[in-house]
Short mmCIF file of C-alpha atoms in Angstrom, two decimals:
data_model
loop_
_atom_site.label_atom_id
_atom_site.label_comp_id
_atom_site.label_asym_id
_atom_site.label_seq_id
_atom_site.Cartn_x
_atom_site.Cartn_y
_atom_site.Cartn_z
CA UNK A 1 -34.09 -90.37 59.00
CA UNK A 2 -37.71 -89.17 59.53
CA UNK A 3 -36.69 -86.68 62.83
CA UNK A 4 -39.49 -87.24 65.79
CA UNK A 5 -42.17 -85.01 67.00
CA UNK A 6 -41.25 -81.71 68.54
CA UNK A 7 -41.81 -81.94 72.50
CA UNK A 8 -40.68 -79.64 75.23
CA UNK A 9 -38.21 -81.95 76.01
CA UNK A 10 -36.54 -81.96 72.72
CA UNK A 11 -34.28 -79.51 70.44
CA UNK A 12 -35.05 -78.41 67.08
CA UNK A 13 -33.12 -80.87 64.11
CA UNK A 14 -29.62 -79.13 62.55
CA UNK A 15 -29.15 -76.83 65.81
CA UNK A 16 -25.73 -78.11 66.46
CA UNK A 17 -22.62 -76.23 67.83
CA UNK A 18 -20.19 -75.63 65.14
CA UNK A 19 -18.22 -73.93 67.36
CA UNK A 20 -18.63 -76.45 70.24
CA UNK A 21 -17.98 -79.29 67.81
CA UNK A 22 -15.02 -77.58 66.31
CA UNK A 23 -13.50 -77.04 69.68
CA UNK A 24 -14.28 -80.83 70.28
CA UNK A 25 -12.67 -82.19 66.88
CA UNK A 26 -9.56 -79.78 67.51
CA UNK A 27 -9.15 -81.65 70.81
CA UNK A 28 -9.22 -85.14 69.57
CA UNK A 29 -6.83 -83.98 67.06
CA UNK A 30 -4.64 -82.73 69.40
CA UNK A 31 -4.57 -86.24 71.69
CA UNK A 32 -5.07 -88.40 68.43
CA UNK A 33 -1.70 -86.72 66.83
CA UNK A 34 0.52 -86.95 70.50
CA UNK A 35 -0.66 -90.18 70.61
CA UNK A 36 0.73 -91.09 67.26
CA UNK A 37 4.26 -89.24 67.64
CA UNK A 38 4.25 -90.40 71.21
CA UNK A 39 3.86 -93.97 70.14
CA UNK A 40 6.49 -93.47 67.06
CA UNK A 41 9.12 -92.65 70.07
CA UNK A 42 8.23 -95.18 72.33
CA UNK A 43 8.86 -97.87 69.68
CA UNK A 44 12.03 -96.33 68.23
CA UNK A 45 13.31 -96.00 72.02
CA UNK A 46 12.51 -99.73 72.96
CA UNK A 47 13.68 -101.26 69.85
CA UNK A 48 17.14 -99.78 70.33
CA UNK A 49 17.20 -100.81 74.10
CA UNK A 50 16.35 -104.62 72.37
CA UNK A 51 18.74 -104.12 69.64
CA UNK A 52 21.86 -103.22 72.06
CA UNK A 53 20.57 -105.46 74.36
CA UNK A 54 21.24 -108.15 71.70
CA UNK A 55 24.61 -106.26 70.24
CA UNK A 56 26.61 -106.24 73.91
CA UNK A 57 25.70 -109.96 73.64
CA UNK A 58 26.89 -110.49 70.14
CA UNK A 59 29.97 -108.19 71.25
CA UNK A 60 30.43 -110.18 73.73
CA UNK A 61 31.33 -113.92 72.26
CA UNK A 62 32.98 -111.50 69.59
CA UNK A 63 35.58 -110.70 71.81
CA UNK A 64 35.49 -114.16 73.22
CA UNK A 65 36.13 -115.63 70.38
CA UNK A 66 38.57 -113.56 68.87
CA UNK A 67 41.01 -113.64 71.91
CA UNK A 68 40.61 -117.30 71.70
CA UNK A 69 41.89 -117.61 68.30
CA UNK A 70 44.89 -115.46 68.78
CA UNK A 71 45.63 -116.19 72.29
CA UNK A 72 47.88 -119.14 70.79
CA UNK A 73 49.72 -117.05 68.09
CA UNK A 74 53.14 -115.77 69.91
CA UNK A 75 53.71 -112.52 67.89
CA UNK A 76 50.42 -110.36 68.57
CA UNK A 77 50.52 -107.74 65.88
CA UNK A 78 50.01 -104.40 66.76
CA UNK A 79 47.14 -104.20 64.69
CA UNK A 80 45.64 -107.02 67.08
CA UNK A 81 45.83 -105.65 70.10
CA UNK A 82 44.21 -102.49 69.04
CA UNK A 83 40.98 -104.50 67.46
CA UNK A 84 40.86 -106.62 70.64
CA UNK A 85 41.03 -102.63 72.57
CA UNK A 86 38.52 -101.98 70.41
CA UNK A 87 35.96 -104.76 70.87
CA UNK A 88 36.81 -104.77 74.87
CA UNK A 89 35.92 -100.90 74.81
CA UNK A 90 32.43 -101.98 73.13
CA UNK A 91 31.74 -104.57 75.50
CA UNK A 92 32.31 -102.29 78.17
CA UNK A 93 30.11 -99.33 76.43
CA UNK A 94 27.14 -101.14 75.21
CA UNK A 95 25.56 -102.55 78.85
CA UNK A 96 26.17 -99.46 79.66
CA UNK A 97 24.07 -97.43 77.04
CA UNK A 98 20.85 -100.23 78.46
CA UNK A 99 21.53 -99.77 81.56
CA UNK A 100 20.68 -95.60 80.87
CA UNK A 101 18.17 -96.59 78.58
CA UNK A 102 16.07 -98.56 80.82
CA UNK A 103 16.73 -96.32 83.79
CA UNK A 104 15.56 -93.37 81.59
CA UNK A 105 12.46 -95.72 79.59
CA UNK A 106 11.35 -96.21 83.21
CA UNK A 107 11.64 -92.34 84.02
CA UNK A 108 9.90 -90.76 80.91
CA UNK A 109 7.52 -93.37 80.75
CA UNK A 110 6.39 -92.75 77.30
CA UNK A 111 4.74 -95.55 76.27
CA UNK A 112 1.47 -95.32 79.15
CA UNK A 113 1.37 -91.72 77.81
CA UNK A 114 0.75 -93.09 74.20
CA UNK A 115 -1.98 -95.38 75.62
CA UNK A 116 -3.44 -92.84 78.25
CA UNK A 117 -3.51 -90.10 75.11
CA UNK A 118 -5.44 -93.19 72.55
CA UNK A 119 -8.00 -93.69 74.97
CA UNK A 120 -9.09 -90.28 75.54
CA UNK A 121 -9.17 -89.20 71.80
CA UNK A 122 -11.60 -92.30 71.33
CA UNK A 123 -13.79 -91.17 74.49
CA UNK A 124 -13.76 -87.68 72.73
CA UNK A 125 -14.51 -88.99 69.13
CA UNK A 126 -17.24 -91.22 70.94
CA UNK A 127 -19.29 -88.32 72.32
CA UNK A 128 -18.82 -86.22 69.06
CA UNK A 129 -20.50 -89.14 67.50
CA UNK A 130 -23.51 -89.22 70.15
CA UNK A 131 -23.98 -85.87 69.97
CA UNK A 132 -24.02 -85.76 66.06
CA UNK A 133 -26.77 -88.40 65.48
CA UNK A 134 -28.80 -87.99 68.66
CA UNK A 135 -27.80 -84.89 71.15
CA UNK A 136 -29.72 -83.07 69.39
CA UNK A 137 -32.78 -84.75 70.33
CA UNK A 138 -31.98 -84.99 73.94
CA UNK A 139 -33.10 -82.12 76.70
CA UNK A 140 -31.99 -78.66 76.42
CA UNK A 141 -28.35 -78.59 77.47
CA UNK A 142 -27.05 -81.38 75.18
CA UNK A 143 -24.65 -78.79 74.17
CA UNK A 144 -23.57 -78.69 77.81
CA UNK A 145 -23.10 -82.40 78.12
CA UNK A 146 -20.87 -82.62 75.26
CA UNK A 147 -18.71 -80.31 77.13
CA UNK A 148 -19.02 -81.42 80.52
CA UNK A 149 -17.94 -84.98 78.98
CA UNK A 150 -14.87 -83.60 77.30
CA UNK A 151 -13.96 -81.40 80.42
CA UNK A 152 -14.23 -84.79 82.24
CA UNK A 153 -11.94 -86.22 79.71
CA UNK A 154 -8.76 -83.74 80.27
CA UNK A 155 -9.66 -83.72 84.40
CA UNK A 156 -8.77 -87.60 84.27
CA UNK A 157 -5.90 -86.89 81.80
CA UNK A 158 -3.95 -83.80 83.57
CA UNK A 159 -4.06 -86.30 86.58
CA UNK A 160 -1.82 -88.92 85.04
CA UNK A 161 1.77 -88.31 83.96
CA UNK A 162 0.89 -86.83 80.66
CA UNK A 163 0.71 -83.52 82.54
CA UNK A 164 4.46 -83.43 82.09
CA UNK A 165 4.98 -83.87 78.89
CA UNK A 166 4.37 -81.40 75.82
CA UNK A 167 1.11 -81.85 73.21
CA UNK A 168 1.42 -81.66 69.43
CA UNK A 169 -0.05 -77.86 69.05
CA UNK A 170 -0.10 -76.39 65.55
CA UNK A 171 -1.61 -73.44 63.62
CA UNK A 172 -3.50 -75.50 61.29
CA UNK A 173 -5.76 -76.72 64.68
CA UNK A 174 -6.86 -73.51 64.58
CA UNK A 175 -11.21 -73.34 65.44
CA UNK A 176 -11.86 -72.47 61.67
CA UNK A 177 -9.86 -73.32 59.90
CA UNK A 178 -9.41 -75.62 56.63
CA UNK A 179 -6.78 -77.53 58.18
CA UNK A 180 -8.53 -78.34 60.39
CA UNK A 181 -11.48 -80.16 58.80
CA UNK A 182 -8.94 -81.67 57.18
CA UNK A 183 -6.66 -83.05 59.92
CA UNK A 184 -9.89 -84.12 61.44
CA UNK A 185 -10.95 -86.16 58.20
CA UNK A 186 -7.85 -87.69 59.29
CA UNK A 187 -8.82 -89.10 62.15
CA UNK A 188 -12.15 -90.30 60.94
CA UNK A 189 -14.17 -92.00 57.69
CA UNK A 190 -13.13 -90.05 54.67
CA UNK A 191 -16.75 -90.52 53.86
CA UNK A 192 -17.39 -88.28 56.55
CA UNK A 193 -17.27 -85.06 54.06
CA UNK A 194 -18.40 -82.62 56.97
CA UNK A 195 -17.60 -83.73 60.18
CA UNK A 196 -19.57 -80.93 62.15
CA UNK A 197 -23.04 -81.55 60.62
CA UNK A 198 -25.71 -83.75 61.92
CA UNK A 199 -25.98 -87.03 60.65
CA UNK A 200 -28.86 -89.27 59.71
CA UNK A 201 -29.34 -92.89 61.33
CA UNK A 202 -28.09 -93.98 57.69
CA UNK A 203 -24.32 -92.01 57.49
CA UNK A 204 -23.80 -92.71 61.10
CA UNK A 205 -24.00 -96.25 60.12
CA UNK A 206 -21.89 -95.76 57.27
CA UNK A 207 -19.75 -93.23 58.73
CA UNK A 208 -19.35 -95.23 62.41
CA UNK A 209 -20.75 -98.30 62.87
CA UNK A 210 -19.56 -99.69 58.87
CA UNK A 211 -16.30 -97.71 59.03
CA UNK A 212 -15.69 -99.23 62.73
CA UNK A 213 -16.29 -102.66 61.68
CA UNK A 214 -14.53 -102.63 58.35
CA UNK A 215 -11.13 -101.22 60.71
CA UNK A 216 -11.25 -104.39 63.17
CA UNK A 217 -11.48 -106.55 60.35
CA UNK A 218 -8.32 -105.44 58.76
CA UNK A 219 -6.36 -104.77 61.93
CA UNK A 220 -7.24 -108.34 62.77
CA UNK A 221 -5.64 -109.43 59.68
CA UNK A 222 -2.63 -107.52 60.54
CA UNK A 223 -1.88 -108.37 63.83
CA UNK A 224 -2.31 -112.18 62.50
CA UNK A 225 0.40 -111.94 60.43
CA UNK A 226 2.50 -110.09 62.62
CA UNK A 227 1.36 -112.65 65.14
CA UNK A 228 2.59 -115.49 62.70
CA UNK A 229 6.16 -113.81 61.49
CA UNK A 230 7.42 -113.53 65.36
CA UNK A 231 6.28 -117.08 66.20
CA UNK A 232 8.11 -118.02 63.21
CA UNK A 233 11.48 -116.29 63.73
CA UNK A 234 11.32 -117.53 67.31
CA UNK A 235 11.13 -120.63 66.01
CA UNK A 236 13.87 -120.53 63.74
CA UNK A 237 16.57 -118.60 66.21
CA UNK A 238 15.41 -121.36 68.75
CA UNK A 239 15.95 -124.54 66.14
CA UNK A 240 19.26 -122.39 65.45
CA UNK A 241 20.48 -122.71 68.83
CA UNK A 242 19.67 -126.67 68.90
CA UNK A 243 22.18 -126.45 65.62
CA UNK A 244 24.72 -124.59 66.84
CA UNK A 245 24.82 -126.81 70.23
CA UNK A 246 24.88 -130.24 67.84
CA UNK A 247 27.94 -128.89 65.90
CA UNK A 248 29.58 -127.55 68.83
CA UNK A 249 30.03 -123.74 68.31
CA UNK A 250 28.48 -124.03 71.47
CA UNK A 251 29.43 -119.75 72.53
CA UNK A 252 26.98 -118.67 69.81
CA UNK A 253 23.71 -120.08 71.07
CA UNK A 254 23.99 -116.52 73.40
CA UNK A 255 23.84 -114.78 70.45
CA UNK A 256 20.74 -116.86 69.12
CA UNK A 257 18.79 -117.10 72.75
CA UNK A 258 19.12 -113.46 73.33
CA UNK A 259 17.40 -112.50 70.20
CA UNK A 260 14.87 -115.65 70.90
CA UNK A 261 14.44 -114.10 73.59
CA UNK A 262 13.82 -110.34 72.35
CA UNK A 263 11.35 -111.55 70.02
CA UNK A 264 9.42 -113.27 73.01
CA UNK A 265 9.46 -109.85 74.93
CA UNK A 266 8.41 -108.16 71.71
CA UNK A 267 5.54 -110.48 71.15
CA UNK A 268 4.54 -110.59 75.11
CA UNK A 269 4.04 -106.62 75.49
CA UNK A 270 2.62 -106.35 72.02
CA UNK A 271 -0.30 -108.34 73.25
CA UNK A 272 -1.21 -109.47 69.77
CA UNK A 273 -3.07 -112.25 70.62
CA UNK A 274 -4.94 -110.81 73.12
CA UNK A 275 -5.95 -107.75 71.18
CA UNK A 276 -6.76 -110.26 67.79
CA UNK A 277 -9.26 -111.67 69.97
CA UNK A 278 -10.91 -108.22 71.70
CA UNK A 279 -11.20 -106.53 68.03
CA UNK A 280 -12.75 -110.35 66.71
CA UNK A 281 -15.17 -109.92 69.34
CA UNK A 282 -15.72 -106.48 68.86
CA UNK A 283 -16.50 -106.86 64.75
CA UNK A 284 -18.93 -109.80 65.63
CA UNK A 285 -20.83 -107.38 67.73
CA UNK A 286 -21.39 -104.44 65.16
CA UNK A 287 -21.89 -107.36 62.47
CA UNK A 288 -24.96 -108.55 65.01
CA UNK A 289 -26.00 -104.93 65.73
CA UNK A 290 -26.12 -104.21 61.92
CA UNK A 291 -28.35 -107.21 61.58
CA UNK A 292 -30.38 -106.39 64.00
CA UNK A 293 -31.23 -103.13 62.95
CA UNK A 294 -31.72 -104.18 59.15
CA UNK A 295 -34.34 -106.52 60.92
CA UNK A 296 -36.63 -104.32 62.31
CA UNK A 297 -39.46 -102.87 59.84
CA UNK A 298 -39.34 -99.23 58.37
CA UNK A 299 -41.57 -97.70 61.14
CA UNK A 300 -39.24 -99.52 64.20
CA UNK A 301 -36.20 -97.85 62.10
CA UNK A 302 -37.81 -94.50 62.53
CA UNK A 303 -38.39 -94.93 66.33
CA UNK A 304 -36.71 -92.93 68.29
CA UNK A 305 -35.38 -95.30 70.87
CA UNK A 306 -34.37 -98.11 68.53
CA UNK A 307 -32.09 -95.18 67.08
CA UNK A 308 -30.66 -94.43 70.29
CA UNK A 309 -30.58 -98.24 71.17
CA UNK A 310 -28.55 -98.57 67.81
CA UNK A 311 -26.12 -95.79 68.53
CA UNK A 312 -25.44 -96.23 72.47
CA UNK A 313 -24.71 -99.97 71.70
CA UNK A 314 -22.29 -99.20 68.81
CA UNK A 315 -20.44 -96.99 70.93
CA UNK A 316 -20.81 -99.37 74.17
CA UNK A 317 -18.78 -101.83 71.61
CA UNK A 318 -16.10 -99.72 70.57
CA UNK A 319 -15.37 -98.49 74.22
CA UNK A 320 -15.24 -101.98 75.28
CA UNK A 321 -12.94 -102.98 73.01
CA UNK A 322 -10.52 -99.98 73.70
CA UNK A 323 -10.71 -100.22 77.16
CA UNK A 324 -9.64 -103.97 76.74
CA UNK A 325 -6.94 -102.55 75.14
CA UNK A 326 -5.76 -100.03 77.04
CA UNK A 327 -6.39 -103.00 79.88
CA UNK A 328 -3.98 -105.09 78.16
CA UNK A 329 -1.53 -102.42 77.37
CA UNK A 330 -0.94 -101.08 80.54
CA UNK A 331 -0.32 -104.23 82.24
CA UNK A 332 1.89 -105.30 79.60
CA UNK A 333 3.82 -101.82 80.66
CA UNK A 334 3.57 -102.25 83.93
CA UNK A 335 5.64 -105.85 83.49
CA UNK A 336 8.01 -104.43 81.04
CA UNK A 337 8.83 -101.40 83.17
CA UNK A 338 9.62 -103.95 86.43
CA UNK A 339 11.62 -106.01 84.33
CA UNK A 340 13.35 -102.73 83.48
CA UNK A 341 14.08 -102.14 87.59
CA UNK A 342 14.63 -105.41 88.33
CA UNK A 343 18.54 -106.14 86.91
CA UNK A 344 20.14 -104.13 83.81
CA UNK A 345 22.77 -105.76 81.76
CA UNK A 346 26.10 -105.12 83.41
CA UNK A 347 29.89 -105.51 83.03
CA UNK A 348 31.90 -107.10 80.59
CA UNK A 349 30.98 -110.22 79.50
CA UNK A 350 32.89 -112.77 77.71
CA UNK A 351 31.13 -116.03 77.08
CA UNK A 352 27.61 -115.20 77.94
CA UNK A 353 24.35 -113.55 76.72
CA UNK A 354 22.31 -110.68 78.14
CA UNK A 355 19.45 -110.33 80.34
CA UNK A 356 16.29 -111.15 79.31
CA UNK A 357 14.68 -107.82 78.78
CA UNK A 358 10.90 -107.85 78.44
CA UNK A 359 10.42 -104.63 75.23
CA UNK A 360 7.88 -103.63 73.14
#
């Protein structure tokens, strides 16, 4: 990249922070790693409120059943009584355990913290970017914009609930050291060999725009398939049911709609086809931004403001497609944590199913 002609406007090329940037990186670290763990917990604490959700219904026509089948026999063994304690004391337990699982899901609130934490590491990496390829050529105090811009970053975040809840600090985010170039190669293209240098319009195409693209095409691959595999094991639990009602073991179709209906809550609040479509959209832009650029002649790529044009747009994309996201997310949380207020499983039940929990 040919760099433009010195004004008073304008900053001299490879005059940029290290110290800044570091301080930068080691903050999106910091959000991009709670995010991550926050997320791990959030999943493993939903999928067990969905998997006892679907146990005290399967416990349920358990019990059911088996004092049906021995409710005839005269001479109840010892041994009988004490399995039919033991099933009526799981019946009892397991609402229970959802009912303080969703009361404390809707307490902790983990999962907007995982979303609230996502978005501001990708505002952070955003401005890291813009400052990288062409802060350097804006007025005097681009150093003070990148800050400003990250201070506005944790205002908006210590005003949400994620004030109350601990970050993932560690000695190797320490400003200078190894680790930390290398937890924040992490986070980024491992092309991106030194991640507080400038970069030309060429690597931040590679590095960004290429690296970008390349991750919405295979996360939209993913989420396809993950899209496909619940619509199929709905399908199958719900043709199930339909069997189990034509032969007459007419108890267990509880057992079958309740995990129907799991899967449907896990497919609703995953937002899977919602997102497939935002990160389609949001690969068909950079593809058409790449194009565009690779059209314009060798003295246009030089320009100034078709660089800045170039990188402002890329990032425009991005931050439209994660604030879709986050969008999406939080009114998928929203839902699931009213469906969570609204009526937890109770009691014992003997012939019927839970309630239809909406879960990530």
């Amino acid at each position: 990249m040919v760099a433009p002609e010195q004004s008073p406007e304008l900053i001299p090329a490879n005059k940029l922070n290290r110290l800044l940037l570091e301080n930068a990186w080691r903050l999106f670290c910091i959000y991009d790693r709670t995010s991550i763990d926050t997320q791990k917990r959030f999943l493993r604490f939903r999928t067990a409120i969905l998997g006892l959700v679907v146990a005290a219904t399967t416990l349920a026509v358990l019990k059911s059943t088996f004092w049906s089948g021995i409710a005839a026999v005269k001479n109840i063994t010892d041994v009988f009584t004490r399995w039919d304690g033991f099933l009526y004391g799981l019946v009892v337990i397991t609402p229970i355990l959802v009912s303080v699982l969703l009361v404390a899901s809707v307490k902790f609130d983990r999962g907007m913290n995982w979303v609230l934490l996502r978005a501001s590491a990708e505002v952070i990496k955003k401005e890291i970017y813009c400052y990288r390829t062409i802060g350097i050529w804006l007025a005097q105090d681009a150093d003070m914009s990148l800050a400003q811009a990250i201070q506005v970053v944790g205002d908006r975040l210590m005003k949400t609930q994620v004030n109350r809840s601990s970050f993932a600090l560690s000695k190797s985010l320490e400003i200078g050291s190894a680790d930390l170039v290398e937890a924040v190669k992490n986070g980024i293209s491992r092309s991106d060999v030194d991640p507080f240098s400038q970069l030309s319009v060429q690597q931040y195409i590679d590095y960004r725009l290429v690296d970008q693209l390349s991750w919405y095409r295979r996360k939209t691959v993913v989420l396809d398939r993950q899209w496909e595999k619940y619509q199929w094991l709905i399908y199958v639990f719900g043709g199930l049911g339909t069997f189990l009602a034509a032969t007459g073991v007419d108890l267990w179709i509880a057992v079958t709609n309740a995990i129907a209906s799991a899967l449907t809550s896990f497919l609703d609040f995953k937002q899977l086809d919602t997102t497939l479509v935002s990160y389609n959209q949001a690969a068909c832009n950079l593809e058409s931004l790449l194009c565009w650029w690779h059209a314009l002649s060798d003295t246009a790529r030089q320009d100034q403001g078709n660089i800045k044009k170039l990188v402002l747009n890329t990032e425009k994309v991005i931050e439209v497609a994660t604030s879709s996201w986050v969008q999406e997310m939080s009114e998928a949380l929203t839902k699931l944590y009213k469906e969570d207020e609204k009526e937890p499983p109770s009691g014992d039940r003997d012939d019927s199913g839970s309630d239809n929990i909406q879960d990530k």
